[in-house]
Structures are given as C-alpha cells and as structure tokens.
C-alpha positions in Angstrom: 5.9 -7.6 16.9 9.3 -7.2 15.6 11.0 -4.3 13.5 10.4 -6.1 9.8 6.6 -6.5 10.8 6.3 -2.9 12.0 8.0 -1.7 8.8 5.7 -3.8 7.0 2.6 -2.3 8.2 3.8 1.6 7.9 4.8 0.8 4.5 1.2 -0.5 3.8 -0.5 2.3 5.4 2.2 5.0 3.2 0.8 2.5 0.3 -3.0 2.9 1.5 -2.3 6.6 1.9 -0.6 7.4 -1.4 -3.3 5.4 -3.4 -5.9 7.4 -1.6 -4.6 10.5 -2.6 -4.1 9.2 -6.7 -7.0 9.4 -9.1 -9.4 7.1 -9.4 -7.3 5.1 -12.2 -4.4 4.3 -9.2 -1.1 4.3 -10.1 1.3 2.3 -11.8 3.5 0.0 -9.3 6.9 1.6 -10.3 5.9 4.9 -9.6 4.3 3.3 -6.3 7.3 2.2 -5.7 9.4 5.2 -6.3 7.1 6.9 -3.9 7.4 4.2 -0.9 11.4 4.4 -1.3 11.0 8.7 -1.2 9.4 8.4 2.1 12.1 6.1 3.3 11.0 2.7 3.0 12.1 -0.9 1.7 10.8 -0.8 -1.4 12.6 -3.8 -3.6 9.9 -5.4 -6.7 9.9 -8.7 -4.0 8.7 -6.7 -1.2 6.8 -4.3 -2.9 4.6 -7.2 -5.0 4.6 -8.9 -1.4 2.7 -6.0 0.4 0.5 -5.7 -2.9 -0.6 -9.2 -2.9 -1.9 -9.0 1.0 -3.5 -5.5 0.4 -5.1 -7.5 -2.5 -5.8 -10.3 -0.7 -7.5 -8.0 2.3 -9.6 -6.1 -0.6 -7.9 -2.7 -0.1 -6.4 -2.7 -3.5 -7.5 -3.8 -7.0 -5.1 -4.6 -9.2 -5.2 -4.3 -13.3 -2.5 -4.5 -16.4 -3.0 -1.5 -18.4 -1.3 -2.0 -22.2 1.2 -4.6 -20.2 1.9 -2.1 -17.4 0.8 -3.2 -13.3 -1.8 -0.9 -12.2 -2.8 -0.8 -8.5 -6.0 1.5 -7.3 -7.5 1.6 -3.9 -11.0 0.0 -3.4 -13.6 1.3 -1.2 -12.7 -0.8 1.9 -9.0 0.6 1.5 -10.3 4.2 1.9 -11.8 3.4 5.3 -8.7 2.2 6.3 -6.5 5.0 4.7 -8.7 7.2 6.8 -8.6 5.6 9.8 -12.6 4.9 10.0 -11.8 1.1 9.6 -9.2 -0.7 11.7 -7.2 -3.3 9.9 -4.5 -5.3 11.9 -1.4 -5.5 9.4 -2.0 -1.8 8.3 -0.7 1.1 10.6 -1.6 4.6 9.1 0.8 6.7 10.5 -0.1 10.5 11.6 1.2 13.4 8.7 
C-alpha cells in the first residue's frame, strides 16, 4: 500500500467517525469537509465526493439533498465499522 491509499483509508475512518458522532440527520458535506481538513487531511470537493461515493457504494453512508444542500448520514453497517465491530478493508479507524 502506498502513502495516497493509507491517507485514503484514515480519512474514511475520520469520515465514519465524525458521522457517527453527528445526529441522526448526518451532516452537510461542507461542514464534513471542514471537519476532515481540521483534523489534517486532504479534503478538496474531488476527493472528498470521491471518498463519499465508495463509502456509498460500500453502504456505510446514505446520501440525501436537503432544500438543494448534500446531506451525508451514516447507515447501520457504517456504525459497525466506525466502532471497530466490523472490519472493512479500505477503512482504517484510527485510535483517539
């Protein structure tokens, strides 16, 4: 594995994580963002809608437009893996 897919799998599980600990309604993606790029990560739209679309894809995340603004919210699956009682190669949850 190289450094860009490392980073790509901490910034997933700081995704996972920071979802986890939102209310059930998620979060909007440019406050997501905001909070990826405060804990020191890549977070560029590209990269950011990037990660979201596998997390989607995987069925960690749901994703929904509320009055024209990108809402993400974790799913049940994306819990398990957000607390580390579901493995899920591409996600690395790292310890707080």
């Amino acid at each position: 594995m190289n450094l860009i897919e490392a980073q790509a799998q901490h910034r997933r599980g700081r995704m996972l994580t920071i979802l986890a600990d939102s209310n059930a309604q998620g979060c909007n993606v440019p406050l997501l963002r905001t909070m990826v790029r405060g804990f020191g990560y890549k977070a560029d739209s590209d990269t950011v809608e990037i990660d979201l679309a596998w997390l989607e894809r995987q069925g960690l995340i749901e994703r929904r437009s509320v009055a024209g603004v990108q809402m993400v919210a974790i799913t049940a699956r994306g819990r398990d893996v957000a607390s580390r009682d579901l493995d899920m190669p591409g996600v690395e949850i790292l310890e707080e």
